[in-house]
Amino acid sequence: MKFLAIESSCDETAAAVVENGRKIISSIIASQVEEHKLYGGVVPEIASRRHCECITNITKEALKEAHLTLKDIDGICVTYAPGLIGALLVGVNFAKGLSFASGLPLIPIHHLRSHIAANYITHQDLEPPFLCLVVSGGHSHIVEVKDYTELRVIGKTRDDAAGEAFDKAARAMGMSYPGGIYLDKIAENGNPDAFKLPRPVINNAPYDFSFSGLKTAIVNLIHNASQKGEELPVADLSASFRKAVVECLISNFVSAGRDMGYKKLVLAGGVSANRYLRQRLREECEKNNWQYYYPELKLCGDNGAMVGAQGYYEFLSGKRAMLDLNAIASIPIEEK
Ligand code: KG4
Ligand code: ZN
């Protein structure tokens, strides 16, 4: 079965055709990042307008690259939540129009479920159950993936998401948006033990995260140094910050895996591109004799292919939306 998938939850307009949840037939992404860079972060109104301008052509392009027309497609998948509401509405309304005009079923997709599903494309052998760390610009979740459409969050951030913390720290160091990518690169040449940074833990919630204190610690370090006219070594600072964030993520994720008896650990979301996170989790999985999976780099960030991958399994489970489908800014991953 072939599904056309549409994604517009943040600053990428994307469309893809995916076969049986596992094979990309085509995938087109239009990124707005260069424009948002000017403002140091995503400007929601601009994001919606850019989606509106290019969603039709991106979708046409995805069908053209696949050498298919809507007649060859079995369903239309669209990200409906969570994300920037104005941005989501563009994709949802466009997909509803396509479904109305073609008579094809409409399948609403949760953005974080699709990030997890990126792994089904990279790893043809990967099947639930597994434990997944979903880390993006807006979320940091430890998720039990019991089945393709049966998921449960067992830990999450109490404040900032990991990606958000990386971006804010990077911005304080003068890097442009999205700073997480640059911070990761610069950290490669730094000493991760140069600066002592906190490792926040949450009492009585061993799988939850908190990154705001860590972010404040680094911002204070930078401000104090600049008031004294000192310049801090950016590579060392980046490496120390990256180590602190990754240690918090790994420590909770590995404890959850051990406590709950999972032998398959999976990474997902934009931050799963982080070199140190990938390497540290590999070490832990090797040590514990667990299977370890992460998405290929091109599928870590937002894209349409992952939406089509999850869409196939949602379709099989019977999930459908009517033409009154609305976009939702925030909704739990468990929601049926
Ligand atoms: O999943 P994603 O593309 O969008 C959301 O759903 O939020 O994640 C984007 C986030 C940004 O915060 C970006 O800085 C972060 O992922 N990111 C990284 C790396 N690559 C992307 N953070 C740390 N290291 C990276 N290599
Ligand atoms: Zn995302």
mmCIF file of C-alpha atoms and ligand atoms in Angstrom:
data_model
loop_
_atom_site.group_PDB
_atom_site.id
_atom_site.type_symbol
_atom_site.label_atom_id
_atom_site.label_comp_id
_atom_site.label_asym_id
_atom_site.label_seq_id
_atom_site.Cartn_x
_atom_site.Cartn_y
_atom_site.Cartn_z
ATOM 1 C CA MET A 1 0.000 0.000 0.000
ATOM 2 C CA LYS A 2 1.198 3.488 -0.805
ATOM 3 C CA PHE A 3 0.501 6.514 1.355
ATOM 4 C CA LEU A 4 0.969 10.195 0.624
ATOM 5 C CA ALA A 5 2.166 11.937 3.783
ATOM 6 C CA ILE A 6 2.181 15.633 4.676
ATOM 7 C CA GLU A 7 4.094 17.350 7.484
ATOM 8 C CA SER A 8 3.932 21.034 8.509
ATOM 9 C CA SER A 9 4.189 21.042 12.314
ATOM 10 C CA CYS A 10 7.086 23.488 12.618
ATOM 11 C CA ASP A 11 9.459 25.026 10.075
ATOM 12 C CA GLU A 12 9.684 22.290 7.443
ATOM 13 C CA THR A 13 7.042 21.763 4.778
ATOM 14 C CA ALA A 14 7.348 18.146 3.703
ATOM 15 C CA ALA A 15 5.561 15.569 1.597
ATOM 16 C CA ALA A 16 6.453 11.955 0.839
ATOM 17 C CA VAL A 17 5.138 8.752 -0.652
ATOM 18 C CA VAL A 18 5.868 5.688 1.477
ATOM 19 C CA GLU A 19 5.153 2.044 0.717
ATOM 20 C CA ASN A 20 3.948 -0.329 3.436
ATOM 21 C CA GLY A 21 5.397 1.882 6.174
ATOM 22 C CA ARG A 22 8.961 0.897 5.342
ATOM 23 C CA LYS A 23 10.035 2.121 1.929
ATOM 24 C CA ILE A 24 10.430 5.732 0.768
ATOM 25 C CA ILE A 25 9.218 6.136 -2.805
ATOM 26 C CA SER A 26 9.765 9.898 -2.719
ATOM 27 C CA SER A 27 10.427 12.547 -0.097
ATOM 28 C CA ILE A 28 10.537 16.314 -0.517
ATOM 29 C CA ILE A 29 11.370 18.815 2.226
ATOM 30 C CA ALA A 30 11.306 22.616 2.046
ATOM 31 C CA SER A 31 13.102 24.064 5.052
ATOM 32 C CA GLN A 32 12.420 27.591 6.285
ATOM 33 C CA VAL A 33 15.376 27.588 8.637
ATOM 34 C CA GLU A 34 17.358 30.298 6.819
ATOM 35 C CA GLU A 35 14.506 32.758 7.238
ATOM 36 C CA HIS A 36 13.881 31.964 10.928
ATOM 37 C CA LYS A 37 17.620 32.288 11.595
ATOM 38 C CA LEU A 38 17.226 36.054 11.128
ATOM 39 C CA TYR A 39 15.026 36.126 14.257
ATOM 40 C CA GLY A 40 16.959 33.588 16.361
ATOM 41 C CA GLY A 41 14.091 31.078 16.372
ATOM 42 C CA VAL A 42 10.894 30.020 14.617
ATOM 43 C CA VAL A 43 8.399 32.864 14.087
ATOM 44 C CA PRO A 44 5.026 31.034 14.023
ATOM 45 C CA GLU A 45 3.247 33.479 11.713
ATOM 46 C CA ILE A 46 6.046 33.318 9.146
ATOM 47 C CA ALA A 47 6.091 29.520 9.382
ATOM 48 C CA SER A 48 2.359 29.300 8.577
ATOM 49 C CA ARG A 49 2.670 31.660 5.629
ATOM 50 C CA ARG A 50 5.596 29.757 4.114
ATOM 51 C CA HIS A 51 3.767 26.424 4.516
ATOM 52 C CA CYS A 52 0.784 27.987 2.788
ATOM 53 C CA GLU A 53 2.923 29.148 -0.120
ATOM 54 C CA CYS A 54 4.748 25.928 -0.843
ATOM 55 C CA ILE A 55 2.643 22.989 0.359
ATOM 56 C CA THR A 56 0.919 22.451 -2.996
ATOM 57 C CA ASN A 57 4.154 22.384 -4.979
ATOM 58 C CA ILE A 58 5.955 20.216 -2.419
ATOM 59 C CA THR A 59 3.134 17.667 -2.637
ATOM 60 C CA LYS A 60 3.058 17.801 -6.436
ATOM 61 C CA GLU A 61 6.814 17.292 -6.423
ATOM 62 C CA ALA A 62 6.536 14.243 -4.114
ATOM 63 C CA LEU A 63 3.993 12.620 -6.463
ATOM 64 C CA LYS A 64 6.050 13.529 -9.514
ATOM 65 C CA GLU A 65 9.256 12.105 -8.059
ATOM 66 C CA ALA A 66 7.355 8.900 -7.234
ATOM 67 C CA HIS A 67 5.972 8.776 -10.824
ATOM 68 C CA LEU A 68 2.506 8.424 -9.326
ATOM 69 C CA THR A 69 -0.814 10.255 -9.261
ATOM 70 C CA LEU A 70 -3.423 10.317 -6.505
ATOM 71 C CA LYS A 71 -5.099 7.356 -8.267
ATOM 72 C CA ASP A 72 -2.148 5.169 -7.235
ATOM 73 C CA ILE A 73 -2.347 6.245 -3.577
ATOM 74 C CA ASP A 74 -4.225 4.357 -0.834
ATOM 75 C CA GLY A 75 -4.524 7.096 1.772
ATOM 76 C CA ILE A 76 -3.442 10.551 2.889
ATOM 77 C CA CYS A 77 -1.554 10.882 6.174
ATOM 78 C CA VAL A 78 -1.115 14.240 7.854
ATOM 79 C CA THR A 79 0.526 15.496 11.033
ATOM 80 C CA TYR A 80 -2.324 16.986 13.083
ATOM 81 C CA ALA A 81 -0.592 17.361 16.494
ATOM 82 C CA PRO A 82 1.439 18.461 18.407
ATOM 83 C CA GLY A 83 3.176 21.544 17.001
ATOM 84 C CA LEU A 84 2.641 25.186 16.094
ATOM 85 C CA ILE A 85 -1.091 25.487 15.627
ATOM 86 C CA GLY A 86 -1.036 27.808 12.620
ATOM 87 C CA ALA A 87 1.592 25.663 10.928
ATOM 88 C CA LEU A 88 -0.304 22.411 11.588
ATOM 89 C CA LEU A 89 -3.553 23.916 10.272
ATOM 90 C CA VAL A 90 -2.007 24.481 6.845
ATOM 91 C CA GLY A 91 -1.086 20.801 6.436
ATOM 92 C CA VAL A 92 -4.343 19.552 7.955
ATOM 93 C CA ASN A 93 -6.524 21.721 5.733
ATOM 94 C CA PHE A 94 -4.536 20.862 2.638
ATOM 95 C CA ALA A 95 -4.776 17.125 3.393
ATOM 96 C CA LYS A 96 -8.509 17.451 4.023
ATOM 97 C CA GLY A 97 -8.913 19.127 0.633
ATOM 98 C CA LEU A 98 -6.983 16.318 -1.049
ATOM 99 C CA SER A 99 -9.023 13.672 0.754
ATOM 100 C CA PHE A 100 -12.305 15.420 -0.145
ATOM 101 C CA ALA A 101 -11.357 15.765 -3.793
ATOM 102 C CA SER A 102 -9.965 12.254 -4.217
ATOM 103 C CA GLY A 103 -12.190 10.291 -1.854
ATOM 104 C CA LEU A 104 -9.076 8.790 -0.252
ATOM 105 C CA PRO A 105 -9.080 8.019 3.484
ATOM 106 C CA LEU A 106 -7.490 10.614 5.762
ATOM 107 C CA ILE A 107 -5.183 9.375 8.536
ATOM 108 C CA PRO A 108 -4.235 11.796 11.336
ATOM 109 C CA ILE A 109 -0.701 11.327 12.680
ATOM 110 C CA HIS A 110 0.851 12.341 16.007
ATOM 111 C CA HIS A 111 4.187 14.061 15.345
ATOM 112 C CA LEU A 112 6.143 12.156 17.992
ATOM 113 C CA ARG A 113 4.770 8.821 16.820
ATOM 114 C CA SER A 114 6.105 9.663 13.374
ATOM 115 C CA HIS A 115 9.557 10.531 14.760
ATOM 116 C CA ILE A 116 9.651 7.037 16.288
ATOM 117 C CA ALA A 117 8.476 5.532 12.967
ATOM 118 C CA ALA A 118 11.485 7.042 11.155
ATOM 119 C CA ASN A 119 13.281 4.026 12.605
ATOM 120 C CA TYR A 120 11.012 1.596 10.723
ATOM 121 C CA ILE A 121 12.405 2.983 7.471
ATOM 122 C CA THR A 122 16.043 2.878 8.563
ATOM 123 C CA HIS A 123 15.746 -0.555 10.194
ATOM 124 C CA GLN A 124 13.584 -2.954 8.223
ATOM 125 C CA ASP A 125 13.865 -5.532 11.043
ATOM 126 C CA LEU A 126 12.723 -3.232 13.860
ATOM 127 C CA GLU A 127 9.411 -4.202 15.423
ATOM 128 C CA PRO A 128 7.773 -3.288 18.729
ATOM 129 C CA PRO A 129 7.956 -3.826 21.629
ATOM 130 C CA PHE A 130 10.859 -1.516 22.451
ATOM 131 C CA LEU A 131 11.753 1.429 24.642
ATOM 132 C CA CYS A 132 12.285 4.743 22.846
ATOM 133 C CA LEU A 133 13.901 8.041 23.807
ATOM 134 C CA VAL A 134 12.177 10.743 21.765
ATOM 135 C CA VAL A 135 14.167 13.953 21.916
ATOM 136 C CA SER A 136 13.241 16.940 19.761
ATOM 137 C CA GLY A 137 13.022 20.713 19.888
ATOM 138 C CA GLY A 138 9.743 20.549 21.778
ATOM 139 C CA HIS A 139 9.735 17.204 23.610
ATOM 140 C CA SER A 140 11.888 14.829 25.657
ATOM 141 C CA HIS A 141 10.008 11.607 26.338
ATOM 142 C CA ILE A 142 10.842 8.054 27.325
ATOM 143 C CA VAL A 143 8.171 6.005 25.563
ATOM 144 C CA GLU A 144 7.189 2.371 25.823
ATOM 145 C CA VAL A 145 6.327 1.331 22.266
ATOM 146 C CA LYS A 146 4.247 -1.739 23.068
ATOM 147 C CA ASP A 147 2.921 -1.975 19.542
ATOM 148 C CA TYR A 148 2.957 0.290 16.463
ATOM 149 C CA THR A 149 -0.046 2.239 17.727
ATOM 150 C CA GLU A 150 0.059 1.439 21.424
ATOM 151 C CA LEU A 151 2.442 3.742 23.247
ATOM 152 C CA ARG A 152 2.913 4.949 26.809
ATOM 153 C CA VAL A 153 5.062 7.776 28.161
ATOM 154 C CA ILE A 154 6.940 6.750 31.292
ATOM 155 C CA GLY A 155 9.166 9.823 31.652
ATOM 156 C CA LYS A 156 9.285 13.336 30.284
ATOM 157 C CA THR A 157 10.794 16.732 30.794
ATOM 158 C CA ARG A 158 9.310 18.960 33.484
ATOM 159 C CA ASP A 159 10.456 22.129 31.724
ATOM 160 C CA ASP A 160 12.629 22.625 28.620
ATOM 161 C CA ALA A 161 13.024 19.936 25.963
ATOM 162 C CA ALA A 162 16.559 18.679 25.268
ATOM 163 C CA GLY A 163 16.641 20.346 21.823
ATOM 164 C CA GLU A 164 15.353 23.582 23.296
ATOM 165 C CA ALA A 165 18.094 23.483 25.962
ATOM 166 C CA PHE A 166 20.743 22.897 23.283
ATOM 167 C CA ASP A 167 19.362 25.767 21.199
ATOM 168 C CA LYS A 168 19.205 28.187 24.135
ATOM 169 C CA ALA A 169 22.716 27.337 25.333
ATOM 170 C CA ALA A 170 24.032 27.701 21.783
ATOM 171 C CA ARG A 171 22.308 31.051 21.411
ATOM 172 C CA ALA A 172 23.901 32.292 24.664
ATOM 173 C CA MET A 173 27.253 31.328 23.120
ATOM 174 C CA GLY A 174 26.448 33.386 20.039
ATOM 175 C CA MET A 175 25.570 30.540 17.641
ATOM 176 C CA SER A 176 22.732 30.947 15.164
ATOM 177 C CA TYR A 177 19.432 29.017 15.136
ATOM 178 C CA PRO A 178 19.045 26.007 15.383
ATOM 179 C CA GLY A 179 22.086 26.068 17.623
ATOM 180 C CA GLY A 180 21.922 22.435 18.756
ATOM 181 C CA ILE A 181 23.482 21.336 15.479
ATOM 182 C CA TYR A 182 26.367 23.839 15.723
ATOM 183 C CA LEU A 183 26.944 23.208 19.424
ATOM 184 C CA ASP A 184 27.278 19.486 18.704
ATOM 185 C CA LYS A 185 29.849 20.129 15.985
ATOM 186 C CA ILE A 186 31.935 22.564 18.059
ATOM 187 C CA ALA A 187 31.786 20.260 21.097
ATOM 188 C CA GLU A 188 33.753 17.647 19.144
ATOM 189 C CA ASN A 189 36.902 19.751 19.681
ATOM 190 C CA GLY A 190 36.290 20.606 23.329
ATOM 191 C CA ASN A 191 37.033 19.139 26.737
ATOM 192 C CA PRO A 192 33.755 17.781 28.199
ATOM 193 C CA ASP A 193 35.151 18.011 31.736
ATOM 194 C CA ALA A 194 36.330 21.620 31.512
ATOM 195 C CA PHE A 195 33.237 23.063 33.234
ATOM 196 C CA LYS A 196 31.281 21.590 36.122
ATOM 197 C CA LEU A 197 27.578 21.725 35.338
ATOM 198 C CA PRO A 198 24.660 20.320 37.364
ATOM 199 C CA ARG A 199 22.928 17.012 36.587
ATOM 200 C CA PRO A 200 19.360 17.754 37.711
ATOM 201 C CA VAL A 201 17.236 14.859 38.972
ATOM 202 C CA ILE A 202 13.557 14.845 39.922
ATOM 203 C CA ASN A 203 12.659 13.349 43.287
ATOM 204 C CA ASN A 204 10.251 10.398 43.096
ATOM 205 C CA ALA A 205 10.151 10.538 39.291
ATOM 206 C CA PRO A 206 13.295 8.678 38.209
ATOM 207 C CA TYR A 207 12.539 8.832 34.472
ATOM 208 C CA ASP A 208 11.612 12.532 34.270
ATOM 209 C CA PHE A 209 14.037 15.205 33.102
ATOM 210 C CA SER A 210 14.678 18.855 33.895
ATOM 211 C CA PHE A 211 16.919 20.972 31.711
ATOM 212 C CA SER A 212 16.048 24.533 32.709
ATOM 213 C CA GLY A 213 18.527 24.618 35.630
ATOM 214 C CA LEU A 214 21.280 23.398 33.356
ATOM 215 C CA LYS A 215 20.449 26.084 30.830
ATOM 216 C CA THR A 216 20.428 28.773 33.553
ATOM 217 C CA ALA A 217 23.793 27.513 34.842
ATOM 218 C CA ILE A 218 25.442 27.954 31.466
ATOM 219 C CA VAL A 219 23.794 31.313 30.780
ATOM 220 C CA ASN A 220 25.030 32.561 34.188
ATOM 221 C CA LEU A 221 28.547 31.298 33.465
ATOM 222 C CA ILE A 222 28.593 33.225 30.197
ATOM 223 C CA HIS A 223 27.151 36.429 31.695
ATOM 224 C CA ASN A 224 29.538 36.391 34.655
ATOM 225 C CA ALA A 225 32.490 35.935 32.345
ATOM 226 C CA SER A 226 31.380 38.713 30.004
ATOM 227 C CA GLN A 227 30.903 41.112 32.938
ATOM 228 C CA LYS A 228 34.524 40.474 33.879
ATOM 229 C CA GLY A 229 35.569 40.942 30.277
ATOM 230 C CA GLU A 230 36.656 37.308 30.041
ATOM 231 C CA GLU A 231 36.092 35.129 27.014
ATOM 232 C CA LEU A 232 35.130 31.518 27.653
ATOM 233 C CA PRO A 233 36.441 28.678 25.456
ATOM 234 C CA VAL A 234 33.350 27.900 23.379
ATOM 235 C CA ALA A 235 34.439 24.367 22.425
ATOM 236 C CA ASP A 236 35.013 23.380 26.080
ATOM 237 C CA LEU A 237 31.753 24.984 27.139
ATOM 238 C CA SER A 238 29.837 23.227 24.348
ATOM 239 C CA ALA A 239 31.420 19.869 25.173
ATOM 240 C CA SER A 240 30.661 20.252 28.894
ATOM 241 C CA PHE A 241 27.065 21.251 28.227
ATOM 242 C CA ARG A 242 26.546 18.434 25.726
ATOM 243 C CA LYS A 243 27.951 15.926 28.202
ATOM 244 C CA ALA A 244 25.639 17.174 30.960
ATOM 245 C CA VAL A 245 22.480 16.963 28.796
ATOM 246 C CA VAL A 246 23.404 13.577 27.357
ATOM 247 C CA GLU A 247 24.278 12.124 30.769
ATOM 248 C CA CYS A 248 20.851 13.123 32.092
ATOM 249 C CA LEU A 249 19.134 11.566 29.069
ATOM 250 C CA ILE A 250 21.180 8.378 29.117
ATOM 251 C CA SER A 251 21.009 7.831 32.848
ATOM 252 C CA ASN A 252 17.182 7.884 32.961
ATOM 253 C CA PHE A 253 16.763 5.989 29.696
ATOM 254 C CA VAL A 254 19.155 3.215 30.672
ATOM 255 C CA SER A 255 17.590 2.875 34.157
ATOM 256 C CA ALA A 256 14.143 2.641 32.572
ATOM 257 C CA GLY A 257 15.374 -0.016 30.145
ATOM 258 C CA ARG A 258 16.902 -2.029 32.961
ATOM 259 C CA ASP A 259 13.969 -1.611 35.385
ATOM 260 C CA MET A 260 11.375 -2.540 32.794
ATOM 261 C CA GLY A 261 13.312 -5.370 31.205
ATOM 262 C CA TYR A 262 13.559 -3.954 27.674
ATOM 263 C CA LYS A 263 16.317 -5.387 25.512
ATOM 264 C CA LYS A 264 15.748 -3.118 22.530
ATOM 265 C CA LEU A 265 16.490 0.621 22.866
ATOM 266 C CA VAL A 266 15.655 3.161 20.170
ATOM 267 C CA LEU A 267 16.459 6.854 19.646
ATOM 268 C CA ALA A 268 14.172 9.281 17.806
ATOM 269 C CA GLY A 269 13.655 13.014 17.122
ATOM 270 C CA GLY A 270 15.878 15.860 15.959
ATOM 271 C CA VAL A 271 18.310 15.515 18.885
ATOM 272 C CA SER A 272 18.928 11.868 17.985
ATOM 273 C CA ALA A 273 21.375 13.319 15.432
ATOM 274 C CA ASN A 274 23.625 14.287 18.351
ATOM 275 C CA ARG A 275 26.968 12.524 18.001
ATOM 276 C CA TYR A 276 27.701 12.151 21.695
ATOM 277 C CA LEU A 277 24.187 10.873 22.480
ATOM 278 C CA ARG A 278 24.465 8.225 19.749
ATOM 279 C CA GLN A 279 27.893 7.142 20.924
ATOM 280 C CA ARG A 280 27.029 7.001 24.645
ATOM 281 C CA LEU A 281 23.894 4.992 24.030
ATOM 282 C CA ARG A 282 25.839 2.601 21.827
ATOM 283 C CA GLU A 283 28.301 2.024 24.687
ATOM 284 C CA GLU A 284 25.496 1.390 27.174
ATOM 285 C CA CYS A 285 23.675 -0.991 24.844
ATOM 286 C CA GLU A 286 26.861 -2.934 24.129
ATOM 287 C CA LYS A 287 27.588 -3.159 27.853
ATOM 288 C CA ASN A 288 24.087 -4.479 28.595
ATOM 289 C CA ASN A 289 23.836 -6.652 25.503
ATOM 290 C CA TRP A 290 20.797 -4.715 24.246
ATOM 291 C CA GLN A 291 19.847 -4.112 20.617
ATOM 292 C CA TYR A 292 20.305 -0.464 19.653
ATOM 293 C CA TYR A 293 18.604 1.502 16.876
ATOM 294 C CA TYR A 294 18.650 5.121 15.711
ATOM 295 C CA PRO A 295 17.357 6.813 12.547
ATOM 296 C CA GLU A 296 19.666 7.680 9.667
ATOM 297 C CA LEU A 297 20.620 11.373 9.789
ATOM 298 C CA LYS A 298 18.264 12.507 7.037
ATOM 299 C CA LEU A 299 15.299 11.096 8.969
ATOM 300 C CA CYS A 300 16.171 12.584 12.385
ATOM 301 C CA GLY A 301 14.674 16.008 11.683
ATOM 302 C CA ASP A 302 11.138 16.689 10.495
ATOM 303 C CA ASN A 303 10.204 14.996 7.211
ATOM 304 C CA GLY A 304 7.198 13.523 5.442
ATOM 305 C CA ALA A 305 8.543 9.980 5.110
ATOM 306 C CA MET A 306 8.264 9.284 8.837
ATOM 307 C CA VAL A 307 4.626 10.442 8.721
ATOM 308 C CA GLY A 308 3.927 7.948 5.944
ATOM 309 C CA ALA A 309 5.697 5.196 7.896
ATOM 310 C CA GLN A 310 3.532 5.670 10.989
ATOM 311 C CA GLY A 311 0.512 6.292 8.745
ATOM 312 C CA TYR A 312 0.639 2.773 7.372
ATOM 313 C CA TYR A 313 0.409 1.236 10.847
ATOM 314 C CA GLU A 314 -2.270 3.695 11.985
ATOM 315 C CA PHE A 315 -4.260 2.806 8.851
ATOM 316 C CA LEU A 316 -3.961 -0.919 9.600
ATOM 317 C CA SER A 317 -5.182 -0.266 13.157
ATOM 318 C CA GLY A 318 -8.301 1.385 11.711
ATOM 319 C CA LYS A 319 -7.454 4.990 12.450
ATOM 320 C CA ARG A 320 -9.291 7.490 10.222
ATOM 321 C CA ALA A 321 -10.203 11.166 10.379
ATOM 322 C CA MET A 322 -13.342 12.776 9.029
ATOM 323 C CA LEU A 323 -13.342 16.090 7.205
ATOM 324 C CA ASP A 324 -13.910 17.954 10.481
ATOM 325 C CA LEU A 325 -10.362 17.038 11.600
ATOM 326 C CA ASN A 326 -8.732 19.889 13.526
ATOM 327 C CA ALA A 327 -5.103 20.597 14.388
ATOM 328 C CA ILE A 328 -4.109 20.317 18.062
ATOM 329 C CA ALA A 329 -1.111 22.148 19.564
ATOM 330 C CA SER A 330 -0.561 19.647 22.359
ATOM 331 C CA ILE A 331 -1.892 16.130 22.873
ATOM 332 C CA PRO A 332 -0.420 13.051 24.614
ATOM 333 C CA ILE A 333 1.232 10.385 22.470
ATOM 334 C CA GLU A 334 -1.100 7.759 24.013
ATOM 335 C CA GLU A 335 -4.254 9.354 22.558
ATOM 336 C CA LYS A 336 -6.123 6.924 20.291
HETATM 337 O O1 KG4 B 1 12.561 16.856 15.758
HETATM 338 P P1 KG4 B 1 12.983 18.194 15.302
HETATM 339 O O2 KG4 B 1 13.529 18.341 13.922
HETATM 340 O O3 KG4 B 1 11.819 19.211 15.456
HETATM 341 C C1 KG4 B 1 10.887 19.136 16.489
HETATM 342 O O4 KG4 B 1 9.956 18.307 16.388
HETATM 343 O O5 KG4 B 1 11.093 19.872 17.482
HETATM 344 O O6 KG4 B 1 14.076 18.695 16.351
HETATM 345 C C2 KG4 B 1 14.745 19.907 16.213
HETATM 346 C C3 KG4 B 1 15.703 20.058 17.373
HETATM 347 C C4 KG4 B 1 16.321 21.451 17.449
HETATM 348 O O7 KG4 B 1 16.222 21.900 18.777
HETATM 349 C C5 KG4 B 1 17.765 21.193 17.042
HETATM 350 O O8 KG4 B 1 18.679 22.079 17.608
HETATM 351 C C6 KG4 B 1 17.980 19.800 17.578
HETATM 352 O O9 KG4 B 1 16.780 19.124 17.256
HETATM 353 N N1 KG4 B 1 19.135 19.138 16.964
HETATM 354 C C7 KG4 B 1 20.251 18.789 17.643
HETATM 355 C C8 KG4 B 1 21.143 18.205 16.710
HETATM 356 N N2 KG4 B 1 20.528 18.226 15.483
HETATM 357 C C9 KG4 B 1 19.300 18.796 15.665
HETATM 358 N N3 KG4 B 1 20.559 18.901 18.948
HETATM 359 C C10 KG4 B 1 21.753 18.442 19.337
HETATM 360 N N4 KG4 B 1 22.655 17.881 18.502
HETATM 361 C C11 KG4 B 1 22.380 17.745 17.191
HETATM 362 N N5 KG4 B 1 23.286 17.190 16.362
HETATM 363 ZN ZN ZN B 2 9.916 17.017 15.040
#
